[in-house]
mmCIF file of C-alpha atoms and ligand atoms in Angstrom:
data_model
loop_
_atom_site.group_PDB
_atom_site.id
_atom_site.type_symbol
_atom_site.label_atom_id
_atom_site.label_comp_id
_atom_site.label_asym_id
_atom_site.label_seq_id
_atom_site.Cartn_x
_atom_site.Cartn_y
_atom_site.Cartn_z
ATOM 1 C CA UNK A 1 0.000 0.000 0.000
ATOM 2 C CA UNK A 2 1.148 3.353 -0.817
ATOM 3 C CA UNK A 3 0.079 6.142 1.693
ATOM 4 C CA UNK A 4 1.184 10.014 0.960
ATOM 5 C CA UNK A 5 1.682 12.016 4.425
ATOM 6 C CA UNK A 6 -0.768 14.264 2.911
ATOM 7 C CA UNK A 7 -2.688 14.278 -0.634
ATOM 8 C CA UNK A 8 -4.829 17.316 -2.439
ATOM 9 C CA UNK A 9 -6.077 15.114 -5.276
ATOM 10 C CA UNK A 10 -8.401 13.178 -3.393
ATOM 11 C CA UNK A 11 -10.310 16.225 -2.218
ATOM 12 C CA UNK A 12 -10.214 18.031 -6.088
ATOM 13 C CA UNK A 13 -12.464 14.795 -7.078
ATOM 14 C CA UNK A 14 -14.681 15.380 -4.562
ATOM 15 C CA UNK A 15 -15.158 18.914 -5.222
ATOM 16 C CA UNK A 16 -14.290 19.138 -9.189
ATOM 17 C CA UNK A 17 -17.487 20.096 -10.344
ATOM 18 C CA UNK A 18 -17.606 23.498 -7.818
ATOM 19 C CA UNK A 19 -14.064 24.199 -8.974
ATOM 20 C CA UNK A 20 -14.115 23.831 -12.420
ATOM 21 C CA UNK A 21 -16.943 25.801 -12.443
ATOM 22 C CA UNK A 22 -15.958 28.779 -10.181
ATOM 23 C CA UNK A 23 -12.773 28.568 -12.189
ATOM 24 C CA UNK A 24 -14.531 28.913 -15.413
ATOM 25 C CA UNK A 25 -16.966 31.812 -14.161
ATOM 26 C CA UNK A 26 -13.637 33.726 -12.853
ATOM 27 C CA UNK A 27 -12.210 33.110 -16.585
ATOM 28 C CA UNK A 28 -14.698 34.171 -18.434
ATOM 29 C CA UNK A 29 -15.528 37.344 -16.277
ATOM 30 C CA UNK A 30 -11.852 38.528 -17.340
ATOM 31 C CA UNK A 31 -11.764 39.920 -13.961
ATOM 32 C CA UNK A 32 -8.272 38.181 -12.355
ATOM 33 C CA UNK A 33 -7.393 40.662 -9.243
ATOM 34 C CA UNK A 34 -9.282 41.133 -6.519
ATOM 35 C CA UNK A 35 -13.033 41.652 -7.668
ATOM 36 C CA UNK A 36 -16.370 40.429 -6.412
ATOM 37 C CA UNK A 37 -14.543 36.932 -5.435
ATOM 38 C CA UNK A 38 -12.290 38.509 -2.623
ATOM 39 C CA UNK A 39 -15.116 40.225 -0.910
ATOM 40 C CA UNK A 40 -17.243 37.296 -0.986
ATOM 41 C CA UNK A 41 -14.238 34.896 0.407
ATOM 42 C CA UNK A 42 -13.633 37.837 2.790
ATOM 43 C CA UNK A 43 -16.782 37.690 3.844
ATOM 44 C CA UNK A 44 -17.364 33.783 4.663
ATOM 45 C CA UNK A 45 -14.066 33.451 6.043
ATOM 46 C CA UNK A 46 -14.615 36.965 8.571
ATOM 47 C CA UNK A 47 -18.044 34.797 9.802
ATOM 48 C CA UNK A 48 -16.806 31.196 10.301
ATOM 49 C CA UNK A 49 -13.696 32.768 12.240
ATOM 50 C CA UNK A 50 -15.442 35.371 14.165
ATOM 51 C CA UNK A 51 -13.691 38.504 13.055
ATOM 52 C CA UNK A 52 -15.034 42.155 11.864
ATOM 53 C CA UNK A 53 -13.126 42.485 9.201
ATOM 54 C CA UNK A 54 -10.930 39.950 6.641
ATOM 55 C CA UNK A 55 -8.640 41.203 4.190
ATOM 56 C CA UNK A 56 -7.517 38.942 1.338
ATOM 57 C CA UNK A 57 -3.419 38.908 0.781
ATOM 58 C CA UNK A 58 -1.307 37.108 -1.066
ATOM 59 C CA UNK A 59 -0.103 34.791 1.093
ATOM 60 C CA UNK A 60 0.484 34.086 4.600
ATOM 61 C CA UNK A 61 3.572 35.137 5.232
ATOM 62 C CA UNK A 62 2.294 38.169 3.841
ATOM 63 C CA UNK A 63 -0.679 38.701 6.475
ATOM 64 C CA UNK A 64 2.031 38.095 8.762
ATOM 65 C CA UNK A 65 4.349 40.992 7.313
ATOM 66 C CA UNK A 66 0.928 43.568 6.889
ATOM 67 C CA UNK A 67 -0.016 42.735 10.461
ATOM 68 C CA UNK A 68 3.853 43.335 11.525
ATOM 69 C CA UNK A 69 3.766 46.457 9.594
ATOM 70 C CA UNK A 70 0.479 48.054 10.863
ATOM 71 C CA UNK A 71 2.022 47.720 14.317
ATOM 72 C CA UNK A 72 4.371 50.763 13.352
ATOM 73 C CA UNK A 73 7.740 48.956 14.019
ATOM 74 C CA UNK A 74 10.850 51.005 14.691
ATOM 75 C CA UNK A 75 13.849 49.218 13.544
ATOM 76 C CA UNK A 76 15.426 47.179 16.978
ATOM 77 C CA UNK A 77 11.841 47.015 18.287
ATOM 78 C CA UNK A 78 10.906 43.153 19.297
ATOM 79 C CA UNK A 79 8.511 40.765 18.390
ATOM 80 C CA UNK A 80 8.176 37.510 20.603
ATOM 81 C CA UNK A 81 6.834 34.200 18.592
ATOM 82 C CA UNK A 82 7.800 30.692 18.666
ATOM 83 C CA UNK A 83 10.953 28.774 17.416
ATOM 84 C CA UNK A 84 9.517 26.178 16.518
ATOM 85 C CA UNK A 85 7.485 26.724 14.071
ATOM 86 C CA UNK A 86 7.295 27.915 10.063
ATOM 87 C CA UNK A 87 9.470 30.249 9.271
ATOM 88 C CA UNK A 88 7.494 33.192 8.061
ATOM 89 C CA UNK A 89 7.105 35.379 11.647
ATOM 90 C CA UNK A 90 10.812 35.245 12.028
ATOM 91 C CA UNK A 91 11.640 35.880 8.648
ATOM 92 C CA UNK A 92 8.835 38.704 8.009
ATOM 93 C CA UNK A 93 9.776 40.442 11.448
ATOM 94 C CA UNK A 94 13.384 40.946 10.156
ATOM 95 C CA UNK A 95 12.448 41.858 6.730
ATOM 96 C CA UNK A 96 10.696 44.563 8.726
ATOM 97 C CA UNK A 97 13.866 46.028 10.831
ATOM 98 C CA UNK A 98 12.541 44.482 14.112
ATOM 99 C CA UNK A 99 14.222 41.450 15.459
ATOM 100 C CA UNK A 100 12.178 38.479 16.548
ATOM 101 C CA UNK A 101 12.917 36.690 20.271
ATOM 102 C CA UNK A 102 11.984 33.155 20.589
ATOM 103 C CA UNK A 103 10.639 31.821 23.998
ATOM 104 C CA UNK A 104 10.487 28.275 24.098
ATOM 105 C CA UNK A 105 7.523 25.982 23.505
ATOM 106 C CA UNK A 106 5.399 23.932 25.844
ATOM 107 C CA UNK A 107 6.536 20.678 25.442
ATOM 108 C CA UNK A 108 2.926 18.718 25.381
ATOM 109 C CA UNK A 109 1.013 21.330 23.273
ATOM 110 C CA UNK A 110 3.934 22.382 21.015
ATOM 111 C CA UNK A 111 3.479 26.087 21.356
ATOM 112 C CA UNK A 112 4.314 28.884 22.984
ATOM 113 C CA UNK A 113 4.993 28.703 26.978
ATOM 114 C CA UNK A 114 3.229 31.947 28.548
ATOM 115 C CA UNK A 115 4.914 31.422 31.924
ATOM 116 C CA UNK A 116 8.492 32.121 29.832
ATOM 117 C CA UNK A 117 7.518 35.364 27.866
ATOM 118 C CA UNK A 118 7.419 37.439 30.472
ATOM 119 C CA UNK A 119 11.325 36.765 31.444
ATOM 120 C CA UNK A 120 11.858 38.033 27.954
ATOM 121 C CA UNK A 121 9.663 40.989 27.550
ATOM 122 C CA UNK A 122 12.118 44.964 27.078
ATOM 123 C CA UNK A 123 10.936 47.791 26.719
ATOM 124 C CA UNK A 124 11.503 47.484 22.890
ATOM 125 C CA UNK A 125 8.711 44.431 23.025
ATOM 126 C CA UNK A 126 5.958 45.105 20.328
ATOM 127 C CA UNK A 127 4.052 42.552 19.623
ATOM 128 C CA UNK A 128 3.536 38.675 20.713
ATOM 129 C CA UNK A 129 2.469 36.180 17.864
ATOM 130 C CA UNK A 130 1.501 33.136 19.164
ATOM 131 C CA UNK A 131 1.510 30.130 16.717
ATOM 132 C CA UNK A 132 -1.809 27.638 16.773
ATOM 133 C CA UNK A 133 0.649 25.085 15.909
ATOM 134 C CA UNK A 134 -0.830 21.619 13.827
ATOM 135 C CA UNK A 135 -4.195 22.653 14.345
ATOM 136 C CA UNK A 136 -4.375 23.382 18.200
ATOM 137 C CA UNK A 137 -4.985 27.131 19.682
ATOM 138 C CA UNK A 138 -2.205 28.574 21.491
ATOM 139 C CA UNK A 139 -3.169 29.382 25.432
ATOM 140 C CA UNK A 140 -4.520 32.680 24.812
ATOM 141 C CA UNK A 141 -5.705 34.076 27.876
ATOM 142 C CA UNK A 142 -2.498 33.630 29.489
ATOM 143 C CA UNK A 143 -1.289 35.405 26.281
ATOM 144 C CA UNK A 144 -3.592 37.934 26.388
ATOM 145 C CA UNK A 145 -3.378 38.933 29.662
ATOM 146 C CA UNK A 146 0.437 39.491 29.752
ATOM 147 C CA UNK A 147 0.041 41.591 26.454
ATOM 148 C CA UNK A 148 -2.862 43.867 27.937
ATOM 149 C CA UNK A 149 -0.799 44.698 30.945
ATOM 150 C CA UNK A 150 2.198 45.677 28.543
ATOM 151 C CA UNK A 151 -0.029 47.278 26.251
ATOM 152 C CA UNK A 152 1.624 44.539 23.330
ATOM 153 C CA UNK A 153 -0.083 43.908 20.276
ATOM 154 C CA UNK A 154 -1.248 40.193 19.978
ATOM 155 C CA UNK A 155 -1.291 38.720 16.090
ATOM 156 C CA UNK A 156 -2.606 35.004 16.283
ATOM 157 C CA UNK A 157 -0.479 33.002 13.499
ATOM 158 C CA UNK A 158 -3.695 30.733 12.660
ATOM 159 C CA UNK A 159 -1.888 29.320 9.480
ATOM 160 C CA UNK A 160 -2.660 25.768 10.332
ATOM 161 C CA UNK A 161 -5.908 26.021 12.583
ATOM 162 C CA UNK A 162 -8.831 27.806 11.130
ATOM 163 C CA UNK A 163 -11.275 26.692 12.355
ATOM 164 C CA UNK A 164 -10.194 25.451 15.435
ATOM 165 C CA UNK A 165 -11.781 26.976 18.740
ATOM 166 C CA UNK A 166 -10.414 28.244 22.331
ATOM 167 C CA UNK A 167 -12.716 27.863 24.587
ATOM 168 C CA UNK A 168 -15.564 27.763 22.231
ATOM 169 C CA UNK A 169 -14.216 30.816 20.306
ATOM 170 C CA UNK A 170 -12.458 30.620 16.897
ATOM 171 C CA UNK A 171 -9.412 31.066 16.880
ATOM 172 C CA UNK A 172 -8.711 34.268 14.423
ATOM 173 C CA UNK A 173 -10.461 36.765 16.436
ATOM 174 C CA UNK A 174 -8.721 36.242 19.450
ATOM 175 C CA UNK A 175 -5.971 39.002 19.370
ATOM 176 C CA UNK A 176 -5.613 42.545 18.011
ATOM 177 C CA UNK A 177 -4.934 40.633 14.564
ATOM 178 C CA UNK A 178 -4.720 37.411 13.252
ATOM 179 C CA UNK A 179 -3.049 35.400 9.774
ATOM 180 C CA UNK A 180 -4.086 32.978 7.846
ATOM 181 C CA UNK A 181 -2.699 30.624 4.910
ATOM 182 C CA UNK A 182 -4.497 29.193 2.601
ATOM 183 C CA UNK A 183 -1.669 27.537 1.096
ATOM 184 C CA UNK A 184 -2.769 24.203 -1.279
ATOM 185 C CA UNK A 185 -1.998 21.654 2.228
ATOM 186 C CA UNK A 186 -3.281 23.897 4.719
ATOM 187 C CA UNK A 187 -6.934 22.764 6.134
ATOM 188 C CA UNK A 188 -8.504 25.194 4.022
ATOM 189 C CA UNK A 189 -6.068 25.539 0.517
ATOM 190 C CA UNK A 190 -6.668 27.018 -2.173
ATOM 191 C CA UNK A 191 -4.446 26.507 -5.656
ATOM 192 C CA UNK A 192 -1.910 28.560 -5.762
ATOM 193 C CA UNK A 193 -0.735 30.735 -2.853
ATOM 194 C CA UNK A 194 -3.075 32.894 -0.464
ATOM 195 C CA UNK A 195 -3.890 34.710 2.823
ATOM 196 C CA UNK A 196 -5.592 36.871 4.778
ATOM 197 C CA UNK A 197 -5.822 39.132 8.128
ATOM 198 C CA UNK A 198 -8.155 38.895 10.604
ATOM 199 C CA UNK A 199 -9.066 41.452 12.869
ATOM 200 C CA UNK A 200 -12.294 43.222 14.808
ATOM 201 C CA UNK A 201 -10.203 47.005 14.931
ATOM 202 C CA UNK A 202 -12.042 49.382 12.037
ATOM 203 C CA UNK A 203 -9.064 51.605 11.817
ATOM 204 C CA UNK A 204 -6.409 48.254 11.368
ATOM 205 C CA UNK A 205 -8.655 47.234 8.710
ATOM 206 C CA UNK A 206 -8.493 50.101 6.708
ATOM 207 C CA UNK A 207 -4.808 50.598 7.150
ATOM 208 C CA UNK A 208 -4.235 46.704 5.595
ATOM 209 C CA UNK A 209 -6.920 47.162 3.047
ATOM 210 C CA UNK A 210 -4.391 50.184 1.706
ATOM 211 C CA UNK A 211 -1.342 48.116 2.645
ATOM 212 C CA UNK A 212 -2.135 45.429 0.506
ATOM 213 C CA UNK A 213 -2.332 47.775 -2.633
ATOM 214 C CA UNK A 214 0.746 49.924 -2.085
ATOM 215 C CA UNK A 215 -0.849 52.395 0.642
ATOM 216 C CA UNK A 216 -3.342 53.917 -1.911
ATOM 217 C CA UNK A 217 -6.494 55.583 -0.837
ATOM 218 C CA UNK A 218 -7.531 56.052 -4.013
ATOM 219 C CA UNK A 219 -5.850 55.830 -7.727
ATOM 220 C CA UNK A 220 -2.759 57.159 -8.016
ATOM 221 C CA UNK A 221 -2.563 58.478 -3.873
ATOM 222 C CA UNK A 222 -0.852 56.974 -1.416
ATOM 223 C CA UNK A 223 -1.712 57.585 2.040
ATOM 224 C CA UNK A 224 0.792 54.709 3.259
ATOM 225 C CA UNK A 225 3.960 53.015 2.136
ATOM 226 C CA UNK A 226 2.281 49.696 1.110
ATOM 227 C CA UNK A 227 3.524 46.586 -0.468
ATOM 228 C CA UNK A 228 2.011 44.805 -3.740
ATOM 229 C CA UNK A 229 -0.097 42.122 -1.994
ATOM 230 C CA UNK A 230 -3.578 40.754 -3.247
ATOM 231 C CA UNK A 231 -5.145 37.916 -3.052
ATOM 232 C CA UNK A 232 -6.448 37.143 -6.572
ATOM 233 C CA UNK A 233 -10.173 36.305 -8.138
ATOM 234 C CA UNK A 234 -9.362 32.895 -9.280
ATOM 235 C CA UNK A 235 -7.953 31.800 -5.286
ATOM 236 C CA UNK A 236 -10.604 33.341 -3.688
ATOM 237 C CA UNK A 237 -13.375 31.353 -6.127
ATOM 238 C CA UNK A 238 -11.782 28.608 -4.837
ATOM 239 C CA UNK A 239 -11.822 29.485 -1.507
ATOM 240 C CA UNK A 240 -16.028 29.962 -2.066
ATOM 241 C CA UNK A 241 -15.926 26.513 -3.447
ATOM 242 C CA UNK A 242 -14.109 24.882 -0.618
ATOM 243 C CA UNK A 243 -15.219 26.656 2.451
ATOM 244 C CA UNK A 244 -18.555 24.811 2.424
ATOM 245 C CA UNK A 245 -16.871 21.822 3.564
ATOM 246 C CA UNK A 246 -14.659 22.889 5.848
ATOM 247 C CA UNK A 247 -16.475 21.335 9.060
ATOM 248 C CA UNK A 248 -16.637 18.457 7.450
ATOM 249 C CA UNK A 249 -13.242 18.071 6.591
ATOM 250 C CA UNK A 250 -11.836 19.277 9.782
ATOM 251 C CA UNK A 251 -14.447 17.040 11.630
ATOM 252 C CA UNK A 252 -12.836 13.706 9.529
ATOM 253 C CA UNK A 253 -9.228 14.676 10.325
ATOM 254 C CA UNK A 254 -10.300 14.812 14.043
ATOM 255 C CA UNK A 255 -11.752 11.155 13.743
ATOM 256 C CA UNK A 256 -8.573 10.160 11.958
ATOM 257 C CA UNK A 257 -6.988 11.527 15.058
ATOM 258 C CA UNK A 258 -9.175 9.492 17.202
ATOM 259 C CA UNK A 259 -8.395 6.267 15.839
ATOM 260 C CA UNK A 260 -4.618 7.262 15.679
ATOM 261 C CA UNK A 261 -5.514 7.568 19.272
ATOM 262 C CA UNK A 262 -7.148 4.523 20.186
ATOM 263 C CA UNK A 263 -4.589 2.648 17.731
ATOM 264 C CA UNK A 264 -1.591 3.883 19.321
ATOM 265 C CA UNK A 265 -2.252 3.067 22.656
ATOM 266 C CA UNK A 266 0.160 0.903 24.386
ATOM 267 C CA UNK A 267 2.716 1.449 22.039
ATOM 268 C CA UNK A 268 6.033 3.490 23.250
ATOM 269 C CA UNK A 269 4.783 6.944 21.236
ATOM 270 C CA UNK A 270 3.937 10.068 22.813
ATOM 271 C CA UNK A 271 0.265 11.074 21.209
ATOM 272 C CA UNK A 272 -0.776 14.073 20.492
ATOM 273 C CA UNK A 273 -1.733 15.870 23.454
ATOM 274 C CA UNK A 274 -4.656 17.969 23.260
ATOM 275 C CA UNK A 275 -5.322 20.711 26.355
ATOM 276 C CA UNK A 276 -8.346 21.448 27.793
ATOM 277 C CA UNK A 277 -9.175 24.683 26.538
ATOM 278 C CA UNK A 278 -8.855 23.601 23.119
ATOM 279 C CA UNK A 279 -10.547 22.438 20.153
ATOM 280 C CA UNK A 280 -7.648 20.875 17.726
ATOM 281 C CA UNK A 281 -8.315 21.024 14.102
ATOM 282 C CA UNK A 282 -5.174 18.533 13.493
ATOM 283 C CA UNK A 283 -3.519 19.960 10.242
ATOM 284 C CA UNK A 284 -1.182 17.696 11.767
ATOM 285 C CA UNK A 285 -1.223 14.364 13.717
ATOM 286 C CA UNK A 286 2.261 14.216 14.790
ATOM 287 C CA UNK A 287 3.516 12.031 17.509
ATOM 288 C CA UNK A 288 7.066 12.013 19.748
ATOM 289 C CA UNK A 289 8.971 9.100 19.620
ATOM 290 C CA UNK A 290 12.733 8.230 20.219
ATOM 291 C CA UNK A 291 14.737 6.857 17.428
ATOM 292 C CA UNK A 292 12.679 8.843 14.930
ATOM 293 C CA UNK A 293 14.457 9.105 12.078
ATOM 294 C CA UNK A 294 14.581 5.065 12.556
ATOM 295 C CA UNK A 295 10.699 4.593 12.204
ATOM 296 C CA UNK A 296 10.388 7.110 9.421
ATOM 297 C CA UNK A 297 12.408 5.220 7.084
ATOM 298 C CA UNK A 298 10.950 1.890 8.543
ATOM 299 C CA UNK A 299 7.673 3.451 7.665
ATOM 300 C CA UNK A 300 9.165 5.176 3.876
ATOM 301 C CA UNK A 301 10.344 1.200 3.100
ATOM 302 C CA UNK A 302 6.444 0.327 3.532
ATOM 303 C CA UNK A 303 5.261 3.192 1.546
ATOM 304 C CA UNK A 304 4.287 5.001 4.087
ATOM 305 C CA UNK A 305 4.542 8.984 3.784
ATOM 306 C CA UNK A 306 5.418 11.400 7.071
ATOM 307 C CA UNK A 307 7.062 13.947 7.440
ATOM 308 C CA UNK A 308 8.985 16.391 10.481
ATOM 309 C CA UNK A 309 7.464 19.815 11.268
ATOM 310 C CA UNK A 310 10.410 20.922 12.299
ATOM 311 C CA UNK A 311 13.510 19.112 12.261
ATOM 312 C CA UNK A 312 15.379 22.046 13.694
ATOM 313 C CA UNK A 313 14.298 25.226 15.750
ATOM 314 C CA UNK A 314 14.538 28.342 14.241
ATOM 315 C CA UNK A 315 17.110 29.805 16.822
ATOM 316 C CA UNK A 316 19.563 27.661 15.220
ATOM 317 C CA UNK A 317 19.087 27.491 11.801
ATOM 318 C CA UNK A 318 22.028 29.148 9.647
ATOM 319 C CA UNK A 319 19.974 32.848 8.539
ATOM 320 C CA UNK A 320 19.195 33.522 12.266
ATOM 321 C CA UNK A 321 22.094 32.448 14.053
ATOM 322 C CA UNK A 322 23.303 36.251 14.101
ATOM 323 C CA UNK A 323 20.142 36.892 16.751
ATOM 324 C CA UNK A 324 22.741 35.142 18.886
ATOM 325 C CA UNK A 325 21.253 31.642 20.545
ATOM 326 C CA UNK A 326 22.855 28.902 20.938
ATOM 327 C CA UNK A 327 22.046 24.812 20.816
ATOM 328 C CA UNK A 328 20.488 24.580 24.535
ATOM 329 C CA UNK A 329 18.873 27.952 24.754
ATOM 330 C CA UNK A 330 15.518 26.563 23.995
ATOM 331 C CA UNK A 331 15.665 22.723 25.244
ATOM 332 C CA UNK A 332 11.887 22.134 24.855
ATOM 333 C CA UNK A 333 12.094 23.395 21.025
ATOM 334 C CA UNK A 334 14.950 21.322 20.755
ATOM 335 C CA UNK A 335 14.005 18.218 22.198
ATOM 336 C CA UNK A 336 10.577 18.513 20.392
ATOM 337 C CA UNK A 337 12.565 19.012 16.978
ATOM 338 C CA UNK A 338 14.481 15.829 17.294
ATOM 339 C CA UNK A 339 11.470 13.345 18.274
ATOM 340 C CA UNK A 340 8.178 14.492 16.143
ATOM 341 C CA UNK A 341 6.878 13.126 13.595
ATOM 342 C CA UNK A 342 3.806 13.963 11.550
ATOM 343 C CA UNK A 343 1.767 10.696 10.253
ATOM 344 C CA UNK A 344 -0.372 10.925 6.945
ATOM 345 C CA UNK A 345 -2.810 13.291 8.063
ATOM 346 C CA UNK A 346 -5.780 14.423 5.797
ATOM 347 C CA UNK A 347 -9.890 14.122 5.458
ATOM 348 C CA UNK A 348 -9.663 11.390 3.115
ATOM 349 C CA UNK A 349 -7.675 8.782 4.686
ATOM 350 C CA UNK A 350 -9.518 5.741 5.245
ATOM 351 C CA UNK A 351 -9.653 3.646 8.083
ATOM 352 C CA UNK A 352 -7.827 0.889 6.191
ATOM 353 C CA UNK A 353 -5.066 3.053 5.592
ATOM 354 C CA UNK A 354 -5.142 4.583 8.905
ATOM 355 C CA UNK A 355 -4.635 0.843 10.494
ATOM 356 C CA UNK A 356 -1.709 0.256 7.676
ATOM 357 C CA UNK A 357 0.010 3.170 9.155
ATOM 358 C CA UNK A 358 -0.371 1.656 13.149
ATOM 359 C CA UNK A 359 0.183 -1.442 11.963
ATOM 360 C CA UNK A 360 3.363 -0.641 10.693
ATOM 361 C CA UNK A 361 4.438 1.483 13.322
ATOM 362 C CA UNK A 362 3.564 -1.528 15.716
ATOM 363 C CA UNK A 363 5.752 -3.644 13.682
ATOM 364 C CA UNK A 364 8.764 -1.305 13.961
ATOM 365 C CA UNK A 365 8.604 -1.412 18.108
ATOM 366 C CA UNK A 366 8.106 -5.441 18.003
ATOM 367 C CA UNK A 367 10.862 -6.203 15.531
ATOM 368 C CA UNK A 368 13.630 -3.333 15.036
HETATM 369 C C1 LIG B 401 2.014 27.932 6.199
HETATM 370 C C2 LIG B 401 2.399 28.766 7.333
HETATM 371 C C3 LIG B 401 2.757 30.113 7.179
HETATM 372 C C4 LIG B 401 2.992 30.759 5.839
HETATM 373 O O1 LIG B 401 1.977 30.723 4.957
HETATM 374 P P1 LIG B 401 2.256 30.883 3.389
HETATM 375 O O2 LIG B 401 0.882 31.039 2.839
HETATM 376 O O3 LIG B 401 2.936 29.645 2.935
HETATM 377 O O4 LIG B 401 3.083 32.097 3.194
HETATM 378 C C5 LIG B 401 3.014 30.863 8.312
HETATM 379 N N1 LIG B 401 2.942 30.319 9.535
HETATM 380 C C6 LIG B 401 2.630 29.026 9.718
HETATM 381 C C7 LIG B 401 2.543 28.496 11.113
HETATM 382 C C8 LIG B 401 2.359 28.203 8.634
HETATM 383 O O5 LIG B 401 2.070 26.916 8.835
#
């Protein structure tokens, strides 16, 4: 059996006729940036998430970099995330003069630790941006709480958990601002790249709505130094198309989780843990084990896809060594990046498939 960690041409099938039609309706309206599309997508997405306002960009590291930049950043001013995570708040915060600090992760959720950002809070802190990490919200209150009382802005990197909930509320209209991705393996993808900000502030809204089109106001005036950033007609069709079955498809990956669960029992691999306040939307199932690189191949030589979100914290990674950390610095991110691994994780997977994967993963702790 051959198993892909993750696999976008099931869910085309499924959905083929919507596409191919919204596709053709955006092609023959000759009508490829922006347009009736982007408010529409704007629109759904605002409601299911919970947010005022949604503004279509063209990706999500670029939500990341117009959120960044409509919190005024003076060059040395700090933004605290997570090292161990995607790239994109790191990289977007430096692009940006400001220079991102990494506190370490909790080691059962994967994401930030609130009790550490504190110790690492200057008076050159700007912002927190707190990643929902494979699908599971980030402990916000805690996050939120520290921010208010340092009047920090908080910008919710929801890039792989839209439509996940903390405590009962979406995540995406939990902080000042919030990003997401609708890149093609994300839980909602679209086919090609995409984003968009979230927020519930009038005045931030209008501010990224000019940001995203070079800072104009109106033709030819430019209120704001902007950036080139839209999200275009035929992505946000087939954002319309797909967001329909969004519950759906986040409610199957969450019963593929459950059977991982159940499956995995008994067997000497840390599951995924899931905290109380949340509702996990698992973009990814990914478990701890020791001798991980081991099993992955054992599981490769059976067909079996995975993969390692991340294999090595950002603190340490060649472009940000200059920020100064060393190996140690951040033992949680550290230890988490040498044991995870991310099983085949998408709507689709049957339960055939699902007791292939366990099966095999069974076999490696009995035999190798
Ligand atoms: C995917 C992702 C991004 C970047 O999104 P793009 O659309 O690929 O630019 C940012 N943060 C996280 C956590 C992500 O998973």
């Amino acid at each position: 059996m051959k198993i892909p960690q993750m696999d976008l041409v099931r869910q085309y099938k499924q959905i083929k006729p919507q596409v191919d039609k919204a596709l053709a309706e955006v092609l023959d309206s000759g009508q490829f940036i922006m347009g009736h599309w982007v408010r529409e997508a704007e629109q759904a997405i605002a409601g299911l998430c919970g947010a005022r306002h949604a503004i279509g960009v063209a990706s999500g590291t670029d939500a990341l970099k117009l959120a960044l930049w409509a919190c005024d950043l003076k060059p040395g001013d700090e933004v605290i995330t997570s090292p161990f995570s995607f790239v994109s708040v790191a990289e977007v915060a430096l692009v940006l003069g400001a220079k991102p600090v990494f506190v370490d992760i909790d080691p059962g959720t994967f994401n930030i630790d609130p009790a550490l950002i504190e110790a690492r809070i200057t008076d050159r802190t700007k912002a927190i941006v707190p990643v929902h990490l494979y699908g599971q919200s980030a402990d916000m209150d805690h996050i939120l709480e520290i921010a208010r009382s340092r009047r920090l802005v908080v910008i919710e990197d929801a890039a792989q958990a839209i439509g996940a909930k903390y405590k009962d509320q979406p995540v995406g209209s939990l902080g000042d601002m919030a990003c997401l991705s609708f890149y093609p393996t994300k839980n909602l993808g679209c086919y090609g790249d995409g984003g968009m900000v979230l927020t519930n502030d009038d005045d931030l809204a209008e501010r990224l709505r000019s940001f995203r089109k070079h800072g104009q106001v109106g033709k030819y005036s430019y209120k704001f130094i902007g950036f080139n950033s839209r999200l275009d007609s035929i992505q946000a069709a087939i954002l319309l198309a797909k967001i329909a079955h969004l519950e759906a498809w986040n409610n199957a990956r969450r019963g593929v989780a459950t059977k991982y669960d159940g499956m995995l029992k008994g067997l000497p691999v840390e599951r995924p843990y899931v905290a109380a306040y949340a509702e996990h939307v698992y973009h990814q199932y990914t478990i701890k084990v020791e001798r991980r690189d081991e099993l992955r191949s054992f599981l490769a030589d059976r067909g079996i896809g995975t993969a390692i979100h991340y294999p090595l914290g950002l603190h340490l990674q060649e472009a940000y060594r200059p920020l100064g950390y060393s190996e140690g610095d951040l033992p949680n991110c550290e230890d988490a990046s040498r044991r995870v691994l991310s099983l085949p994780m998408f709507p689709e997977l049957t339960d055939n498939e699902i007791e292939y994967v366990v099966g095999a993963v069974r076999e490696f702790f009995n035999h190798a």
